[in-house]
Amino acid sequence: MSAPARSGMSAHARRLVRDALRACALACYALTTAACTGSQSILNPAGPNAGNVSRLWWLMFYVCAAVFLLVIAFLAAALARTRRRTNKLTDAPDTEPDAGRERRMRGVVTGAVVVTVIILFVFLVASFTTSRSLYALSDPNNLRIKVNGQQWWWQVEYENDVASQTFKTANEIHIPVGQTVTLRLTSSDVIHSFWVPNLGGKRDLIPGHETTLWLKADKAGTYRGQCAEYCGLQHAHMAFVVVAEPVEQFNAWMEAQRRPAAPPANAEQQRGQQVFLASPCVMCHTIRGTDAGASVAPDLTHLASRQTIAAGMLPNTRGHLGGWVSNSQELKPGNRMPPIPLAPEDLQALLSYLESLK
Amino acid sequence: MMIAAVCGVVSALCLVAACKREERGLRVDPPSSARVNSKTLSELRPGNVQPISAPNEFEQNAFAMNEGKRLYEWYNCVGCHAHGGGGIGPPLMDAKWIYGGAPEQIFATIVEGRPNGMPSFRGKIPDYQVWQLAAYVRSMSGQVSKDASPSRDDDMNVKKPEQSTEQQEPRGTGGVPKSAERPQ
């Protein structure tokens, strides 16, 4: 092979290596930025609690990264030294302790132990103060929301001292920006865990026991939450959204949610309502303002105002709703809703009615 | 050789039986099994016990009977029948049956309702869930296989688990009871 060809090959190889490195860097960048932004990330805090947790996380990340690099550097140095020593070809075991080396070794080990203890102590203090800060939002005047975890969805009840002002919804929690809300968490079947990475958590939901979590959002936005404790077949599909909005918007939303369901506006919706009341729907669901009042499944009074169905699994569209009603077991096997076979016209009427429940 | 064959057959049978006990019908096959019992049955009904037409397969299936137990709470059977001891409605944990204790008689009782209180759930509960409920109701008086009936409750135990209920001889089946007679 001639010299120019060889140099050409090596240039090509260099380019390949350079491209591969560039791709790696790009992938790393994409992965880290994807983790740092987004509506479900502890690295993109939107409230004081999540902010404190993420600061603790970054502290641990930087310290651990420095320790890791130091350890690797010392390891590399040790390997290089050993290679130099073995070049002398001394196979005989080292039985004569070298006083100078022993002294140096003692110094290094003592130093390492001292540094480790100091680092762990700093972590201890930092995590203690972070934990304390998570309880600082507690206040009896906060807005109270009761969250009941169930296989596999979230029942959300806005509490009020006036009974008629309370209402229930599901899988969607609205909170006012800049105000702390108190979440009272419980479960009616197995242990779940409430986690909105951008705002706070996790906190376990335990059957027969109540736990409390305080949330505060500083930025308006929609944040995704997820069950963080394995709770059965559809644990992965037990999500919810937290919508943080300005106070006026929040109050308007709450007013709308308190109202009973809108009566059917036309003949098709009227038929849909009849289908709802005469089919298995009525055995489990509530639509306030109608005869449907069962409480084991999500309250559908304002179903059309929600962004998702099936606990954050599917966007709330007519198509998804139709598929869900017809045979939810194909979409989310094991969930508690039975397939509801309806005549096509009945199904369409029912969907029109459900879509009118704004 | 003979022994090996027998062993093989026996273990195969055991496996098949175990399958039935553990089978989880999450994706019930619509529309046949998920059919909602909306068809009006004949108005004419013989007063006596109807012959058993087909066994309820759910009576060998632990998952189905546990689902039945859950639905018993969810659909508020508890409201009248309590946890089997009865109250407004007759007790279900004894072996006394007013309208018959065969699976399809219980199915008919749930779907059609009975005079003096038992509402009709026609159109409200899918067929397969009624069969699950019927299997569970029969497990309350020990009428189904012990290895598949539900064990202890999830919450506070108010009665013996279905699994440790002694099988009782069904009695009082058939005939129109006094409580269901039309006022003359």
Coordinates of C-alpha atoms in Angstrom, one line a residue:
Chain A
M1 CA 0.0 0.0 0.0
S2 CA 1.4 3.4 -1.0
A3 CA 2.0 6.1 1.5
P4 CA -0.7 8.5 0.3
A5 CA -3.3 5.7 0.5
R6 CA -2.3 4.8 4.0
S7 CA -2.5 8.4 5.2
G8 CA -5.9 8.7 3.5
M9 CA -7.1 5.6 5.4
S10 CA -5.9 7.0 8.7
A11 CA -7.6 10.3 8.0
H12 CA -10.8 8.3 7.3
A13 CA -10.4 6.4 10.5
R14 CA -9.8 9.6 12.4
R15 CA -12.9 11.1 11.0
L16 CA -14.8 7.9 12.0
V17 CA -13.5 8.2 15.6
R18 CA -14.3 11.9 15.6
D19 CA -17.9 11.3 14.4
A20 CA -18.4 8.5 16.9
L21 CA -17.2 10.8 19.8
R22 CA -19.4 13.6 18.6
A23 CA -22.4 11.3 18.5
C24 CA -21.6 10.0 22.0
A25 CA -21.3 13.6 23.3
L26 CA -24.6 14.5 21.6
A27 CA -26.3 11.5 23.1
C28 CA -25.0 12.3 26.5
Y29 CA -26.1 15.9 26.1
A30 CA -29.6 14.8 24.9
L31 CA -30.0 12.3 27.8
T32 CA -28.9 14.7 30.5
T33 CA -31.0 17.6 29.2
A34 CA -34.0 15.3 28.8
A35 CA -33.6 14.3 32.5
C36 CA -33.2 18.0 33.6
T37 CA -36.3 19.3 31.9
G38 CA -39.7 17.8 31.4
S39 CA -42.8 17.5 33.5
Q40 CA -41.6 14.6 35.5
S41 CA -38.1 15.3 36.7
I42 CA -36.6 16.1 40.1
L43 CA -34.0 18.1 38.3
N44 CA -36.6 20.6 37.1
P45 CA -38.1 21.8 40.4
A46 CA -41.2 23.9 40.4
G47 CA -41.7 24.4 44.1
P48 CA -39.7 24.8 47.3
N49 CA -39.9 21.2 48.4
A50 CA -38.6 19.8 45.1
G51 CA -36.1 22.7 45.0
N52 CA -34.6 21.6 48.4
V53 CA -34.5 18.0 47.3
S54 CA -32.8 18.8 44.0
R55 CA -30.2 21.0 45.8
L56 CA -29.4 18.0 48.0
W57 CA -29.3 15.8 44.9
W58 CA -26.8 18.1 43.2
L59 CA -24.6 18.4 46.3
M60 CA -24.5 14.6 46.5
F61 CA -23.9 14.3 42.7
Y62 CA -20.9 16.8 42.7
V63 CA -19.3 15.3 45.9
C64 CA -19.7 11.7 44.7
A65 CA -18.4 12.6 41.2
A66 CA -15.3 14.2 42.8
V67 CA -14.8 11.2 45.0
F68 CA -15.2 8.9 42.1
L69 CA -12.7 10.8 39.9
L70 CA -10.2 10.9 42.8
V71 CA -10.5 7.2 43.4
I72 CA -10.0 6.5 39.7
A73 CA -7.0 8.8 39.6
F74 CA -5.4 7.1 42.6
L75 CA -6.2 3.7 41.1
A76 CA -4.5 4.7 37.8
A77 CA -1.5 6.0 39.7
A78 CA -1.2 2.8 41.7
L79 CA -1.4 0.7 38.5
A80 CA 1.3 2.8 36.8
R81 CA 3.6 2.5 39.9
T82 CA 3.1 -1.2 40.1
R83 CA 4.1 -1.6 36.5
R84 CA 7.3 0.4 37.1
R85 CA 8.2 -1.8 40.1
T86 CA 7.6 -5.1 38.3
N87 CA 10.0 -3.9 35.6
K88 CA 12.8 -4.6 38.2
L89 CA 11.9 -8.3 38.1
T90 CA 11.8 -8.9 41.8
D91 CA 9.7 -12.0 42.3
A92 CA 10.7 -12.5 45.9
P93 CA 7.9 -11.6 48.4
D94 CA 8.2 -8.4 50.2
T95 CA 8.9 -9.5 53.7
E96 CA 11.0 -6.6 55.0
P97 CA 8.7 -3.7 55.8
D98 CA 10.0 -0.4 54.7
A99 CA 9.6 2.0 57.6
G100 CA 9.2 5.1 55.3
R101 CA 6.5 3.4 53.2
E102 CA 4.6 2.2 56.3
R103 CA 4.5 5.8 57.6
R104 CA 3.3 7.2 54.3
M105 CA 0.7 4.4 54.0
R106 CA -0.6 5.2 57.5
G107 CA -0.9 8.9 56.6
V108 CA -2.8 8.1 53.4
V109 CA -5.3 5.8 55.1
T110 CA -5.9 8.2 58.0
G111 CA -6.4 11.0 55.6
A112 CA -8.9 9.0 53.5
V113 CA -10.8 8.0 56.6
V114 CA -11.0 11.5 57.9
V115 CA -12.2 12.8 54.5
T116 CA -14.8 10.0 54.3
V117 CA -16.2 10.8 57.7
I118 CA -16.3 14.5 57.0
I119 CA -18.2 13.9 53.7
L120 CA -20.7 11.6 55.3
F121 CA -21.2 14.1 58.1
V122 CA -21.8 16.9 55.6
F123 CA -24.3 14.6 53.9
L124 CA -26.0 13.8 57.2
V125 CA -26.4 17.5 58.1
A126 CA -27.6 18.4 54.5
S127 CA -30.2 15.6 54.4
F128 CA -31.4 16.5 57.9
T129 CA -31.9 20.1 57.1
T130 CA -33.6 19.2 53.8
S131 CA -36.0 16.8 55.6
R132 CA -36.8 19.5 58.1
S133 CA -37.5 22.0 55.3
L134 CA -40.1 19.6 53.8
Y135 CA -42.2 20.0 56.9
A136 CA -41.9 23.8 57.0
L137 CA -45.0 24.2 54.8
S138 CA -47.3 22.7 57.3
D139 CA -50.1 25.1 58.2
P140 CA -53.7 24.3 59.4
N141 CA -55.1 27.0 57.1
N142 CA -53.9 25.3 53.9
L143 CA -56.3 24.1 51.3
R144 CA -56.9 20.4 52.1
I145 CA -57.1 17.8 49.5
K146 CA -57.7 14.1 50.3
V147 CA -56.1 11.6 47.9
N148 CA -57.2 8.0 48.0
G149 CA -55.0 5.6 46.0
Q150 CA -56.8 2.7 44.5
Q151 CA -55.9 0.0 42.1
W152 CA -55.1 1.7 39.7
W153 CA -56.2 5.3 39.9
W154 CA -56.3 8.3 42.2
Q155 CA -59.5 9.6 43.9
V156 CA -59.1 13.3 44.7
E157 CA -61.4 15.0 47.1
Y158 CA -61.3 18.7 47.8
E159 CA -62.3 19.2 51.4
N160 CA -64.1 22.1 52.9
D161 CA -65.7 22.8 56.3
V162 CA -69.0 23.3 54.4
A163 CA -70.0 19.9 53.2
S164 CA -71.7 21.2 50.1
Q165 CA -68.5 22.8 48.9
T166 CA -66.6 19.5 48.8
F167 CA -66.3 17.6 45.6
K168 CA -64.5 14.6 44.2
T169 CA -62.6 14.2 41.0
A170 CA -60.0 11.7 39.7
N171 CA -56.4 11.5 38.5
E172 CA -56.1 15.3 38.2
I173 CA -55.2 17.7 41.0
H174 CA -55.4 21.4 40.4
I175 CA -53.5 23.7 42.8
P176 CA -53.1 27.4 43.0
V177 CA -49.7 28.8 42.3
G178 CA -47.9 30.2 45.3
Q179 CA -50.2 28.6 47.9
T180 CA -49.4 25.6 50.0
V181 CA -51.8 22.7 49.8
T182 CA -52.0 19.9 52.4
L183 CA -52.5 16.5 50.9
R184 CA -54.0 13.9 53.2
L185 CA -53.1 10.5 51.7
T186 CA -54.7 7.2 52.2
S187 CA -55.4 4.0 50.3
S188 CA -58.3 1.6 50.2
D189 CA -56.6 -1.5 49.0
V190 CA -52.8 -1.8 49.0
I191 CA -49.9 0.5 49.6
H192 CA -49.3 3.1 46.9
S193 CA -46.9 6.1 46.9
F194 CA -47.6 9.6 45.8
W195 CA -44.8 11.3 43.8
V196 CA -44.8 14.4 41.7
P197 CA -41.0 14.8 41.0
N198 CA -41.3 18.5 40.0
L199 CA -43.2 19.4 43.2
G200 CA -42.5 16.9 46.0
G201 CA -42.9 13.5 47.5
K202 CA -42.7 10.6 47.7
R203 CA -45.1 9.8 50.4
D204 CA -46.7 6.4 50.9
L205 CA -50.5 5.9 50.9
I206 CA -51.2 3.2 53.4
P207 CA -54.6 1.4 53.8
G208 CA -56.3 2.4 57.1
H209 CA -53.7 5.0 57.9
E210 CA -53.4 8.7 56.9
T211 CA -50.1 10.3 55.8
T212 CA -49.6 14.0 55.0
L213 CA -47.7 15.8 52.3
W214 CA -47.4 19.5 51.6
L215 CA -47.1 20.8 48.1
K216 CA -46.4 24.3 46.8
A217 CA -45.9 25.3 43.2
D218 CA -44.0 28.5 42.4
K219 CA -44.4 28.2 38.6
A220 CA -47.6 27.6 36.8
G221 CA -47.5 24.4 34.7
T222 CA -48.7 20.8 34.3
Y223 CA -46.6 18.2 36.2
R224 CA -46.9 14.5 35.9
G225 CA -47.1 12.3 39.0
Q226 CA -46.7 8.6 39.3
C227 CA -47.4 5.8 41.8
A228 CA -43.9 5.0 43.2
E229 CA -44.7 1.9 45.1
Y230 CA -45.4 -1.4 43.3
C231 CA -49.1 -2.0 43.7
G232 CA -50.1 -4.7 41.3
L233 CA -50.6 -5.4 37.6
Q234 CA -51.1 -1.9 36.3
H235 CA -48.8 0.0 38.7
A236 CA -46.9 1.5 35.8
H237 CA -50.2 3.0 34.5
M238 CA -51.2 4.6 37.7
A239 CA -50.3 8.2 36.9
F240 CA -51.9 11.6 37.4
V241 CA -51.4 15.2 36.6
V242 CA -51.0 18.2 38.8
V243 CA -52.1 21.4 37.2
A244 CA -50.6 24.5 39.0
E245 CA -52.5 27.6 37.8
P246 CA -53.0 31.2 38.9
V247 CA -55.3 31.7 41.8
E248 CA -58.2 33.2 39.8
Q249 CA -58.1 30.4 37.3
F250 CA -57.9 27.9 40.1
N251 CA -60.9 29.4 41.9
A252 CA -62.9 29.3 38.6
W253 CA -62.0 25.7 38.1
M254 CA -63.0 24.8 41.6
E255 CA -66.4 26.7 41.2
A256 CA -67.0 24.7 38.0
Q257 CA -66.1 21.4 39.6
R258 CA -68.5 22.0 42.5
R259 CA -71.5 22.3 40.2
P260 CA -73.5 19.2 39.3
A261 CA -73.2 17.8 35.8
A262 CA -74.7 19.8 33.0
P263 CA -78.0 18.4 31.9
P264 CA -78.1 16.8 28.4
A265 CA -78.3 19.5 25.8
N266 CA -79.9 17.6 22.9
A267 CA -81.7 14.4 22.1
E268 CA -78.5 12.4 21.5
Q269 CA -77.0 13.4 24.8
Q270 CA -80.3 12.6 26.5
R271 CA -80.2 9.1 25.0
G272 CA -76.6 8.8 26.2
Q273 CA -77.6 9.7 29.7
Q274 CA -80.3 7.0 29.6
V275 CA -77.7 4.5 28.4
F276 CA -75.4 5.5 31.2
L277 CA -78.2 5.0 33.8
A278 CA -79.4 1.7 32.4
S279 CA -76.0 0.0 31.8
P280 CA -73.4 -1.3 34.2
C281 CA -71.8 2.2 34.3
V282 CA -74.2 3.2 37.0
M283 CA -73.1 0.4 39.3
C284 CA -69.7 2.0 40.0
H285 CA -69.6 5.6 38.8
T286 CA -71.1 8.9 40.1
I287 CA -72.4 11.7 38.0
R288 CA -73.6 14.3 40.4
G289 CA -77.1 15.6 39.4
T290 CA -78.2 12.2 38.2
D291 CA -79.2 9.0 39.9
A292 CA -75.7 7.6 39.5
G293 CA -74.1 7.7 42.9
A294 CA -71.8 4.8 43.3
S295 CA -68.4 5.5 44.7
V296 CA -66.1 2.7 43.8
A297 CA -64.9 4.1 40.5
P298 CA -63.9 7.6 39.3
D299 CA -66.5 10.4 39.7
L300 CA -67.5 11.3 36.1
T301 CA -69.4 14.5 36.9
H302 CA -66.8 16.7 35.0
L303 CA -65.1 13.9 33.0
A304 CA -64.7 16.1 29.8
S305 CA -62.7 18.7 31.8
R306 CA -59.9 16.3 32.5
Q307 CA -56.9 15.8 30.3
T308 CA -56.5 12.1 30.5
I309 CA -58.5 8.9 31.2
A310 CA -57.4 5.6 32.7
A311 CA -55.2 7.3 35.3
G312 CA -53.0 9.4 33.1
M313 CA -52.6 6.6 30.5
L314 CA -54.6 7.9 27.6
P315 CA -55.4 11.4 26.3
N316 CA -59.1 12.2 26.9
T317 CA -60.5 11.9 23.4
R318 CA -63.7 10.4 22.0
G319 CA -61.9 7.6 20.4
H320 CA -60.0 6.5 23.5
L321 CA -63.1 6.9 25.6
G322 CA -65.0 4.7 23.2
G323 CA -62.3 2.0 23.3
W324 CA -62.2 2.2 27.0
V325 CA -65.9 1.8 27.5
S326 CA -66.2 -1.1 25.0
N327 CA -63.3 -3.1 26.3
S328 CA -60.9 -1.5 28.7
Q329 CA -59.3 -4.9 29.4
E330 CA -57.6 -4.7 26.1
L331 CA -56.1 -1.3 27.0
K332 CA -55.2 -1.9 30.6
P333 CA -55.6 -5.6 31.4
G334 CA -56.6 -6.3 35.0
N335 CA -58.2 -3.0 35.7
R336 CA -61.5 -3.1 37.6
M337 CA -63.8 -1.9 34.7
P338 CA -65.6 -4.7 33.0
P339 CA -66.1 -4.6 29.2
I340 CA -69.4 -2.9 28.4
P341 CA -70.8 -4.2 25.1
L342 CA -73.2 -1.6 23.8
A343 CA -75.1 -1.3 20.5
P344 CA -73.2 1.1 18.2
E345 CA -75.8 3.9 18.4
D346 CA -76.0 3.5 22.2
L347 CA -72.2 3.8 22.4
Q348 CA -72.1 6.9 20.3
A349 CA -74.9 8.5 22.3
L350 CA -73.1 7.6 25.5
L351 CA -69.8 9.1 24.2
S352 CA -71.7 12.3 23.2
Y353 CA -73.1 12.5 26.7
L354 CA -69.7 11.9 28.4
E355 CA -68.1 14.5 26.2
S356 CA -70.7 17.0 27.3
L357 CA -69.7 16.6 30.9
K358 CA -67.5 19.7 31.0
Chain B
M1 CA -43.8 -48.9 32.1
M2 CA -47.4 -49.0 33.3
I3 CA -46.5 -47.1 36.5
A4 CA -44.7 -44.4 34.5
A5 CA -47.7 -44.0 32.3
V6 CA -50.1 -43.8 35.2
C7 CA -47.8 -41.2 36.9
G8 CA -47.7 -39.2 33.8
V9 CA -51.5 -39.2 33.4
V10 CA -52.0 -38.3 37.1
S11 CA -49.5 -35.4 37.0
A12 CA -51.0 -34.1 33.8
L13 CA -54.5 -34.2 35.4
C14 CA -53.1 -32.4 38.4
L15 CA -51.6 -29.7 36.2
V16 CA -54.8 -29.2 34.3
A17 CA -56.8 -29.0 37.5
A18 CA -54.3 -26.5 38.9
C19 CA -54.5 -24.4 35.7
K20 CA -58.2 -24.0 36.2
R21 CA -57.8 -22.9 39.8
E22 CA -55.2 -20.3 38.9
E23 CA -56.5 -19.1 35.6
R24 CA -57.0 -15.3 35.4
G25 CA -59.5 -14.3 32.8
L26 CA -58.4 -10.7 32.5
R27 CA -59.3 -10.4 28.9
V28 CA -62.8 -11.9 28.9
D29 CA -63.8 -12.6 25.4
P30 CA -66.4 -10.1 24.4
P31 CA -69.2 -10.1 23.5
S32 CA -70.2 -13.7 24.6
S33 CA -68.9 -13.7 28.1
A34 CA -69.0 -10.0 28.7
R35 CA -72.6 -9.9 27.5
V36 CA -74.8 -7.8 29.7
N37 CA -77.9 -9.7 30.6
S38 CA -80.3 -7.4 28.8
K39 CA -82.5 -9.9 27.1
T40 CA -85.8 -10.3 28.8
L41 CA -86.4 -13.8 29.7
S42 CA -89.8 -15.4 29.4
E43 CA -92.4 -14.2 31.7
L44 CA -93.5 -17.8 32.3
R45 CA -91.5 -19.5 35.0
P46 CA -92.2 -22.9 36.6
G47 CA -92.6 -22.6 40.3
N48 CA -90.3 -25.5 41.1
V49 CA -86.6 -25.9 41.0
Q50 CA -85.1 -25.7 37.5
P51 CA -82.9 -28.5 36.4
I52 CA -79.2 -27.8 36.5
S53 CA -78.1 -27.0 32.9
A54 CA -74.4 -26.4 33.1
P55 CA -71.9 -26.3 36.0
N56 CA -70.4 -22.9 36.8
E57 CA -66.8 -23.1 35.8
F58 CA -65.9 -20.2 38.1
E59 CA -66.5 -22.5 41.1
Q60 CA -63.1 -24.1 40.5
N61 CA -61.3 -20.8 39.9
A62 CA -59.8 -18.9 42.9
F63 CA -59.4 -15.6 41.0
A64 CA -63.0 -15.6 39.8
M65 CA -64.3 -16.3 43.3
N66 CA -62.2 -13.6 44.8
E67 CA -63.5 -11.2 42.1
G68 CA -67.0 -12.3 43.2
K69 CA -66.1 -11.5 46.8
R70 CA -64.9 -8.0 45.7
L71 CA -68.1 -7.4 43.6
Y72 CA -70.2 -8.6 46.5
E73 CA -68.9 -5.5 48.4
W74 CA -68.8 -3.2 45.3
Y75 CA -72.3 -3.8 44.2
N76 CA -73.5 -3.5 47.7
C77 CA -74.9 -7.0 48.3
V78 CA -73.5 -6.4 51.8
G79 CA -76.1 -3.7 52.2
C80 CA -78.9 -6.3 52.7
H81 CA -77.2 -9.7 53.0
A82 CA -74.4 -8.4 55.2
H83 CA -71.3 -10.6 55.1
G84 CA -73.5 -13.7 54.6
G85 CA -75.4 -13.4 57.9
G86 CA -78.3 -11.6 56.4
G87 CA -80.2 -8.6 57.7
I88 CA -82.7 -6.9 55.4
G89 CA -82.1 -9.8 53.0
P90 CA -81.9 -13.5 53.9
P91 CA -78.6 -15.0 55.1
L92 CA -76.4 -16.6 52.5
M93 CA -73.9 -18.4 54.6
D94 CA -76.5 -21.1 55.6
A95 CA -77.6 -23.7 53.3
K96 CA -81.3 -22.7 53.2
W97 CA -82.3 -21.5 49.8
I98 CA -85.6 -19.8 49.1
Y99 CA -85.2 -19.8 45.3
G100 CA -82.8 -22.7 44.9
G101 CA -79.1 -22.9 45.5
A102 CA -77.9 -24.2 42.1
P103 CA -75.6 -21.8 40.2
E104 CA -78.1 -20.9 37.5
Q105 CA -80.8 -20.4 40.1
I106 CA -78.6 -17.9 41.9
F107 CA -77.8 -16.3 38.6
A108 CA -81.5 -16.0 37.9
T109 CA -82.1 -14.5 41.4
I110 CA -79.5 -11.8 40.7
V111 CA -80.6 -11.0 37.2
E112 CA -84.3 -11.2 37.6
G113 CA -84.7 -10.1 41.2
R114 CA -87.1 -11.6 43.7
P115 CA -90.3 -10.4 45.3
N116 CA -90.1 -8.3 48.5
G117 CA -86.8 -6.6 48.1
M118 CA -84.3 -8.3 45.9
P119 CA -83.8 -5.9 43.0
S120 CA -83.3 -7.0 39.4
F121 CA -79.7 -6.4 38.1
R122 CA -80.7 -7.1 34.5
G123 CA -78.6 -4.9 32.3
K124 CA -76.5 -3.7 35.2
I125 CA -74.0 -6.4 35.8
P126 CA -72.2 -8.2 32.9
D127 CA -73.0 -11.9 32.7
Y128 CA -69.5 -13.1 33.7
Q129 CA -69.6 -11.0 36.8
V130 CA -73.0 -12.5 37.8
W131 CA -71.4 -15.9 37.5
Q132 CA -68.5 -14.8 39.6
L133 CA -70.9 -13.5 42.2
A134 CA -72.9 -16.8 42.0
A135 CA -69.8 -18.8 42.6
Y136 CA -68.9 -16.6 45.6
V137 CA -72.3 -16.9 47.1
R138 CA -72.2 -20.6 46.9
S139 CA -68.7 -20.6 48.5
M140 CA -70.2 -18.9 51.6
S141 CA -72.0 -22.1 52.6
G142 CA -69.1 -24.3 51.5
Q143 CA -70.8 -25.6 48.2
V144 CA -67.7 -25.2 46.1
S145 CA -64.2 -26.8 46.1
K146 CA -62.2 -25.8 49.2
D147 CA -58.9 -25.3 47.4
A148 CA -60.4 -22.5 45.3
S149 CA -62.7 -20.7 47.7
P150 CA -61.5 -17.4 49.1
S151 CA -59.4 -17.5 52.3
R152 CA -59.4 -14.7 54.9
D153 CA -60.8 -11.2 54.3
D154 CA -58.6 -8.3 53.4
D155 CA -60.0 -6.3 56.2
M156 CA -61.4 -7.2 59.6
N157 CA -62.7 -10.8 59.7
V158 CA -66.4 -10.9 60.6
K159 CA -66.9 -14.5 59.9
K160 CA -65.1 -17.7 59.2
P161 CA -63.2 -17.6 55.9
E162 CA -65.2 -19.3 53.1
Q163 CA -62.3 -21.8 52.8
S164 CA -62.9 -23.2 56.3
T165 CA -66.7 -23.2 56.0
E166 CA -68.1 -26.8 56.3
Q167 CA -70.2 -27.9 53.4
Q168 CA -73.8 -27.9 54.3
E169 CA -76.6 -29.9 52.7
P170 CA -78.7 -27.5 50.7
R171 CA -82.4 -27.6 51.8
G172 CA -85.6 -25.7 51.4
T173 CA -85.1 -25.5 47.6
G174 CA -88.1 -25.0 45.4
G175 CA -91.7 -23.8 45.9
V176 CA -92.9 -20.3 46.3
P177 CA -92.1 -19.2 49.9
K178 CA -94.7 -17.5 52.0
S179 CA -92.9 -14.2 51.7
A180 CA -93.1 -14.2 47.9
E181 CA -96.8 -15.1 47.6
R182 CA -99.0 -12.6 45.9
P183 CA -101.5 -11.1 48.3
Q184 CA -104.8 -12.8 47.7

